[in-house]
Amino acid sequence: MTQANAPASPRSTLVVTAHAGDFVWRAGGAIALAAVRGEKVTIACLTFGERGESAKAWREGGKLDEIKAIRRDEAERAATTLGAEVRFFDAGDYPLIPTAELTDQLVAVYRETQPDVVLTHPVEDPYNGDHPAANRMALQARILAQAIGYPGEGDIIGAPPVFYFEPHQPEMSGFRPEVLLDITEVWDTKRKAMECLAAQQHLWAYYTDLAVRRGVQLKRNAGPNLGLAHNTMAEAYMRPFPQIAKELA
């Protein structure tokens, strides 16, 4: 029996990503903010990005198992920096193939973590089919985890809101920012996590610049008198499902 004065469980965020670096570039700020608030953040990393997102290691003569180990180490250090737990599924990238088995594993994670918020890839990405594949499994597992008749351990979940983080080529992926998240207070943490990903060092400057540009857009949409930092940094998100509210704000 649960006692009336028992402490409430911390809020839970689940991040479902295709590759080892995706959660850092696209949602590192959101993850760090959640961790600062004392929330539990779990990252379900479906692949190491060993084939398609580790070109530097391949050019340096790395072998497949060596590259997986490199990317795992980078992702673990980045997750620790952000204050999150990362779990690896080693499903193989390029291509990441959606399977019933992999989806079932995600259902188990949903039921275990009972997320209040889910972050994942958007539906479209013509440059990287692994990202839409991860999206499909993340959404399917969310639905199955709600079904009382779906087999597996753990309690069913509610309907946690889903946020799509920004793809690398937003203009080509049907991405339109609907939520601009102020990550200024944790930007240094996100940048340190980015610098854990030496295999993709070429992206450090790109995602720093993107945070600056989204920060400019955040300030423009927030108005001039809210006391925002001069150098506001931000991340952009879309919402595939309606926002539930008792008042408009």
mmCIF file of C-alpha atoms in Angstrom, residues 121-128 132 165-177:
data_model
loop_
_atom_site.group_PDB
_atom_site.id
_atom_site.type_symbol
_atom_site.label_atom_id
_atom_site.label_comp_id
_atom_site.label_asym_id
_atom_site.label_seq_id
_atom_site.Cartn_x
_atom_site.Cartn_y
_atom_site.Cartn_z
ATOM 1 C CA HIS A 121 13.033 12.188 -34.382
ATOM 2 C CA PRO A 122 10.425 13.722 -36.698
ATOM 3 C CA VAL A 123 8.619 11.693 -39.332
ATOM 4 C CA GLU A 124 10.610 13.007 -42.298
ATOM 5 C CA ASP A 125 14.315 12.986 -43.107
ATOM 6 C CA PRO A 126 15.157 12.308 -46.763
ATOM 7 C CA TYR A 127 18.882 12.317 -45.960
ATOM 8 C CA ASN A 128 18.842 9.603 -43.304
ATOM 9 C CA PRO A 132 12.203 8.077 -39.611
ATOM 10 C CA PHE A 165 13.623 17.457 -32.117
ATOM 11 C CA GLU A 166 15.111 19.304 -35.054
ATOM 12 C CA PRO A 167 16.643 17.278 -37.920
ATOM 13 C CA HIS A 168 19.958 18.206 -39.481
ATOM 14 C CA GLN A 169 18.285 19.502 -42.653
ATOM 15 C CA PRO A 170 15.049 21.062 -41.323
ATOM 16 C CA GLU A 171 14.075 22.784 -44.565
ATOM 17 C CA MET A 172 14.155 19.472 -46.429
ATOM 18 C CA SER A 173 12.407 17.510 -43.697
ATOM 19 C CA GLY A 174 9.147 19.401 -43.291
ATOM 20 C CA PHE A 175 10.300 20.754 -39.931
ATOM 21 C CA ARG A 176 8.690 23.952 -38.685
ATOM 22 C CA PRO A 177 9.607 25.099 -35.155
#
